[in-house]
CSV table of C-alpha atoms and ligand atoms in Angstrom, one decimal:
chain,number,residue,atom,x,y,z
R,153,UNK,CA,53.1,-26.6,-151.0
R,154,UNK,CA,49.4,-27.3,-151.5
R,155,UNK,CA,49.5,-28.3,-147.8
R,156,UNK,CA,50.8,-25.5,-146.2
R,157,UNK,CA,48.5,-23.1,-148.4
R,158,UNK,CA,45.6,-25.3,-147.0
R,159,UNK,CA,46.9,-24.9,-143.7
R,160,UNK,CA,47.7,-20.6,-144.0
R,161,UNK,CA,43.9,-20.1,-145.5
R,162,UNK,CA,42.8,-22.5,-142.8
R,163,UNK,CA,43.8,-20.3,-139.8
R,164,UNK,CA,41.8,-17.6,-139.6
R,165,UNK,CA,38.8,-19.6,-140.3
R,166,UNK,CA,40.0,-21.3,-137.3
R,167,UNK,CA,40.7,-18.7,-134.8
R,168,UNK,CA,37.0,-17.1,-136.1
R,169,UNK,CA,35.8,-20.5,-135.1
R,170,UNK,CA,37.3,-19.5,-131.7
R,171,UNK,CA,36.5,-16.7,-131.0
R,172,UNK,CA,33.3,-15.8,-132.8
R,173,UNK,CA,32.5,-12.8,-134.3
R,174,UNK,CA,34.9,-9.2,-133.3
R,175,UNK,CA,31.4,-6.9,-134.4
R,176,UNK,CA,31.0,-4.5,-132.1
R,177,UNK,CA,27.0,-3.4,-131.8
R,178,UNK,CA,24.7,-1.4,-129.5
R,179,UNK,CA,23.4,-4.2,-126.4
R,180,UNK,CA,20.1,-2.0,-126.7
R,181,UNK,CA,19.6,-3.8,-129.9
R,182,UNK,CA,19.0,-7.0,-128.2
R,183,UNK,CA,18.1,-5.7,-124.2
R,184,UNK,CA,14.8,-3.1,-125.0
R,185,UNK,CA,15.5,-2.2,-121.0
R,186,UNK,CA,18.5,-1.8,-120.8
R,187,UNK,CA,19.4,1.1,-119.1
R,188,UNK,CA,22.6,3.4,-120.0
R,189,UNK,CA,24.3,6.0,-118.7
R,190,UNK,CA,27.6,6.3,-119.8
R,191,UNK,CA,29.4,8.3,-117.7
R,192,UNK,CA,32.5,9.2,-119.3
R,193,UNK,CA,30.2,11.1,-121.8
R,194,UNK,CA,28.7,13.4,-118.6
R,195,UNK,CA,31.2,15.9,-116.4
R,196,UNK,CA,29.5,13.4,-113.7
R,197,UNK,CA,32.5,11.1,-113.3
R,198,UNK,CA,35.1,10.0,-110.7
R,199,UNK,CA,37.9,11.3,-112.4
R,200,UNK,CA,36.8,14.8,-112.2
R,201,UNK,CA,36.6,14.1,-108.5
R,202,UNK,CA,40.9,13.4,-108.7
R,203,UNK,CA,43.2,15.7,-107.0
R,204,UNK,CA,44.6,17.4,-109.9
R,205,UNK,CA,44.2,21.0,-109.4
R,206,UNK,CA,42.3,23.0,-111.7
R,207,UNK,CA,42.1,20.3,-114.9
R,208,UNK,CA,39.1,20.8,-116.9
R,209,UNK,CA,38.6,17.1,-118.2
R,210,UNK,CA,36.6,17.1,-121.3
R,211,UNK,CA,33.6,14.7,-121.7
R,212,UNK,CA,35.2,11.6,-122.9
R,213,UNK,CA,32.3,10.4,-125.1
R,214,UNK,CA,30.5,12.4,-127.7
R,215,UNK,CA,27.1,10.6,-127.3
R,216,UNK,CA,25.6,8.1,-124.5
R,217,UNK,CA,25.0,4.8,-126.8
R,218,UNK,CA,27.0,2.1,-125.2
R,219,UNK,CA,29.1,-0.5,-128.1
R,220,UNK,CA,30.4,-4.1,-127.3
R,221,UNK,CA,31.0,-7.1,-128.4
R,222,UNK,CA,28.1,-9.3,-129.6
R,223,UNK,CA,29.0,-12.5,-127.3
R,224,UNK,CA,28.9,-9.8,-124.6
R,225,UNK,CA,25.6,-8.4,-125.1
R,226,UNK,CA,24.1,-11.7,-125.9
R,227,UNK,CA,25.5,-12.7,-122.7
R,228,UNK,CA,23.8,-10.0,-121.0
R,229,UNK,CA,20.5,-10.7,-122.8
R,230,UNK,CA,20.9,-14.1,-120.6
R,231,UNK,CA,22.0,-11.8,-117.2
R,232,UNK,CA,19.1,-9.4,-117.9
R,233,UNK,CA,16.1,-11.8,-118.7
R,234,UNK,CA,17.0,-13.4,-115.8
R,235,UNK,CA,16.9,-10.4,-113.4
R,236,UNK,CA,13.4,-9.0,-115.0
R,237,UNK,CA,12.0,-12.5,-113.8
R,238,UNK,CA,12.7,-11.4,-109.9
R,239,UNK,CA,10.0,-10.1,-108.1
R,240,UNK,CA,10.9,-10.5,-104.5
R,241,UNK,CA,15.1,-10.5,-103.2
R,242,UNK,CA,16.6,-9.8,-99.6
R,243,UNK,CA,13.0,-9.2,-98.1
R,244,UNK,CA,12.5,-6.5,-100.5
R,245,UNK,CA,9.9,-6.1,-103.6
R,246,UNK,CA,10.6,-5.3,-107.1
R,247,UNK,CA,7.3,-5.4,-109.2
R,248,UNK,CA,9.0,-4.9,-112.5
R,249,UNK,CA,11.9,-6.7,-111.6
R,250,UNK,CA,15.5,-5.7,-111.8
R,251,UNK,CA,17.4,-4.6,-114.6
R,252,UNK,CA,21.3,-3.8,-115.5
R,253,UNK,CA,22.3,-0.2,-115.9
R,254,UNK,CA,25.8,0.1,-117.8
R,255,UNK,CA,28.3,2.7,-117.0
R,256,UNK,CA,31.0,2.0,-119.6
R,257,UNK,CA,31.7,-1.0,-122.4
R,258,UNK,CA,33.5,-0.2,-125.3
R,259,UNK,CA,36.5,2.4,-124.5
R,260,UNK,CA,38.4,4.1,-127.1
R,261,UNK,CA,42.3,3.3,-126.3
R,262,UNK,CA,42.5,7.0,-127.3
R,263,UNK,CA,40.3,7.4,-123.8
R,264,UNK,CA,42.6,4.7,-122.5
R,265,UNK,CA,45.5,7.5,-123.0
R,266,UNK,CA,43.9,10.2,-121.3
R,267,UNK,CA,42.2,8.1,-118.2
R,268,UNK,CA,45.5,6.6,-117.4
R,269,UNK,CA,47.5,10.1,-117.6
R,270,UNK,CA,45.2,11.3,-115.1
R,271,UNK,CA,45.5,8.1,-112.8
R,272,UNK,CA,48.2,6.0,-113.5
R,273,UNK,CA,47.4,3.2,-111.3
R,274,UNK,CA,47.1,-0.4,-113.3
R,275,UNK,CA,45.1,-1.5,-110.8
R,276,UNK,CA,42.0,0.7,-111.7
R,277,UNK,CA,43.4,1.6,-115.1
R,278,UNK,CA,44.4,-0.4,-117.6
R,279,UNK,CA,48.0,0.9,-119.2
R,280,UNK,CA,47.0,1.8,-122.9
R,281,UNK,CA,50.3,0.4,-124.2
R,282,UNK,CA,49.0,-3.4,-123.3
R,283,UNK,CA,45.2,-1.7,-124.0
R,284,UNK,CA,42.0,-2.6,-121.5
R,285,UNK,CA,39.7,-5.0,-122.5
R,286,UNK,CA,36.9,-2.0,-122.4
R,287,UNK,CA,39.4,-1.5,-125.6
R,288,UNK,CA,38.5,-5.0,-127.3
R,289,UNK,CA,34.8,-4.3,-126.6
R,290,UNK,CA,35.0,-7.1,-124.2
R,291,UNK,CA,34.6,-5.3,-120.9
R,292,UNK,CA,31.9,-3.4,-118.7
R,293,UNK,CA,31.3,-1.5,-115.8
R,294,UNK,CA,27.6,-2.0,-114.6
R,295,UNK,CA,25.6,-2.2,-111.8
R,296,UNK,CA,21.7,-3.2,-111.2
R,297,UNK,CA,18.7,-1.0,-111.2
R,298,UNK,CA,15.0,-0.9,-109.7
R,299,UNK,CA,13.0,-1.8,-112.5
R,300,UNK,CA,10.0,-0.1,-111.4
R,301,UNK,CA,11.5,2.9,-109.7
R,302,UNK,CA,14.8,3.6,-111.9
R,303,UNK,CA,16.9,3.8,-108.7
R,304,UNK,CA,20.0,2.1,-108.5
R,305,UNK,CA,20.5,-0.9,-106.1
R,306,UNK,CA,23.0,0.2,-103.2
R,307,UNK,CA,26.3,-0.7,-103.9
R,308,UNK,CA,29.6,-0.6,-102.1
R,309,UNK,CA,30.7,2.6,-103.5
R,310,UNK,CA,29.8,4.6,-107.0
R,311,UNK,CA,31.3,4.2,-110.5
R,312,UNK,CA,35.4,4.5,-110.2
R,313,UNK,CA,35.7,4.4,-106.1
R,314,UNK,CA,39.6,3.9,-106.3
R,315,UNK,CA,39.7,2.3,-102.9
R,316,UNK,CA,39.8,-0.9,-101.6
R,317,UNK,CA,35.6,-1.0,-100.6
R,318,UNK,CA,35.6,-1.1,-104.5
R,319,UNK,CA,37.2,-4.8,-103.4
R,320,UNK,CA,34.8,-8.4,-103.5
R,321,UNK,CA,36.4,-8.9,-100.5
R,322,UNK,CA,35.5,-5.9,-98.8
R,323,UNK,CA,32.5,-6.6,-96.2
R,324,UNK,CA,32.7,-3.6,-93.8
R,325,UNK,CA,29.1,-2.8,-95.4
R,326,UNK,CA,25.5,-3.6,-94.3
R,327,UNK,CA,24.0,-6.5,-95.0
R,328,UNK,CA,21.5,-5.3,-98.2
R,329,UNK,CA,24.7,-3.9,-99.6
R,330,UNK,CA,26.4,-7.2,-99.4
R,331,UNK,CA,23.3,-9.2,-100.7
R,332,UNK,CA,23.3,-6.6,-104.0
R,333,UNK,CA,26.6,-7.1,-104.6
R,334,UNK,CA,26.4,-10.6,-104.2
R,335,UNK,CA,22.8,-11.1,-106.7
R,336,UNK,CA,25.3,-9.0,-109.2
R,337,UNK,CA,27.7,-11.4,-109.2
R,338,UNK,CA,25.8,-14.4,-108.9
R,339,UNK,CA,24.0,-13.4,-112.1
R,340,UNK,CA,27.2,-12.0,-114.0
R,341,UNK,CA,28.9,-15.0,-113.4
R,342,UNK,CA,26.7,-18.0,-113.1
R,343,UNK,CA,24.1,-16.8,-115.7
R,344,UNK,CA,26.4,-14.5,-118.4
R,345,UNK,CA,29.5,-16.5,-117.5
R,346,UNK,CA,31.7,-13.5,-117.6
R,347,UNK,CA,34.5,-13.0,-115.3
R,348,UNK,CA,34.8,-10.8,-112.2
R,349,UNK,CA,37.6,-8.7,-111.6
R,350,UNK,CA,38.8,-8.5,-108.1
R,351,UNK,CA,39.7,-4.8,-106.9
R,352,UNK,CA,36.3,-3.6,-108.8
R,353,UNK,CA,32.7,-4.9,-108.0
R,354,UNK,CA,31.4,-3.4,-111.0
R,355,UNK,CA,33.8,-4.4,-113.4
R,356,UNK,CA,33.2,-8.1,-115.4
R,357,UNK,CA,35.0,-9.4,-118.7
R,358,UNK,CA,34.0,-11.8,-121.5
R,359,UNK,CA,36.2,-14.9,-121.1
R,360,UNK,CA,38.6,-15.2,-124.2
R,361,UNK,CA,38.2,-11.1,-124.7
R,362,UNK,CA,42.2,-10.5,-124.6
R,363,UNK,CA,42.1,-11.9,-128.7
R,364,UNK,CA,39.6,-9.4,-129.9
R,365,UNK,CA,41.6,-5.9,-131.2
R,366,UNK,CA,42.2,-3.5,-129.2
R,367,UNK,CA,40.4,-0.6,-131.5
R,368,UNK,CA,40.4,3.3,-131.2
R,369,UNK,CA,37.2,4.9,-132.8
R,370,UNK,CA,34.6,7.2,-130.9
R,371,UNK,CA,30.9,6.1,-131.1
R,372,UNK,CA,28.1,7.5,-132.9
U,236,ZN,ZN1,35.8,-1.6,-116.2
């Protein structure tokens, strides 16, 4: 009796120990340059470019301050401090350095819902029933920036390109493009240690996120 109470108040200390905390906060709290534009909170997004007749989408985000989970954003700490540090990359000069701009992290499965009615294809949209990891806090969409200048790196294709350029393995691009991809992923992966997903250059995951809750609130 004594054992299995020890062993039922033992568990979730356990899986904490695991996991680490499920807070969701702000990355700006730990990145002072980080850069955010959240685009689901602007009429500036892919999904308004759908074919779906006359839709009006609404903003899906009330405000533009970005939430995730705290391993995430400390791991981005790492990603970011790294990239401020590079002056010169691909023959070109960056005399601030480079810096991460996020589109989207934390994702209200209410969001989920409405993204995935308008483009139900599981390979750019996560199905809400089984939730995204942009859900858990444990997902985002980013790409790099010109520290000095504000101007985004080229990449492949913008936010939400539903096509397979959007692809890692997609090289039908010129050489600079490749080499910004390429420093994104190099830093995302070797430096944050987060996880790449395939059909989406901008897209990386914390390792593990799948056990954080899926939650539905809008940010502040
Ligand atoms: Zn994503």
């Amino acid at each position: 009796m004594n054992k299995i109470l020890f062993i039922v108040f033992l568990i979730p200390l356990i899986i904490n120990a695991q996991t680490g905390s499920d807070e969701l906060i702000n990355p700006k709290e730990l990145i002072h340059d980080l850069v955010v534009d959240l685009r689901y909170g602007t009429p500036d997004h892919k999904f308004l470019n759908l074919p779906n007749g006359d839709i009006q989408l609404p903003k899906f985000y009330t405000c533009n301050e970005s939430l995730m989970l705290l391993q995430l954003a400390e791991s981005l700490k790492l990603a970011q401090d790294s990239l401020r540090n590079i002056r010169e990359y691909d023959g070109r000069i960056f005399p601030r350095g480079i810096g991460i701009k996020i589109w989207d992290a934390y994702r209200p499965r209410a969001v989920q819902y409405l993204l995935f009615e308008i483009f139900p294809n599981p390979t750019y949209v996560a199905d809400p029933a089984s939730g995204s990891m942009h859900n858990r806090g444990g997902a985002v969409d980013l790409t790099l920036v010109d520290l000095e200048t504000g101007k985004e790196l080229e990449m492949p294709t913008l936010f939400d390109d539903f096509s397979q350029k959007s692809a890692h393995t997609y090289n039908d691009l010129a050489p600079h493009v490749i080499a910004n991809r390429k420093l994104l992923r190099d830093v995302m992966t070797n430096i944050a240690k987060l996880s790449i997903y395939s059909s989406e250059w901008w897209h990386y995951n914390l390792s593990g996120a799948s056990s954080f809750p899926l939650r539905d609130f809008q940010m502040k």
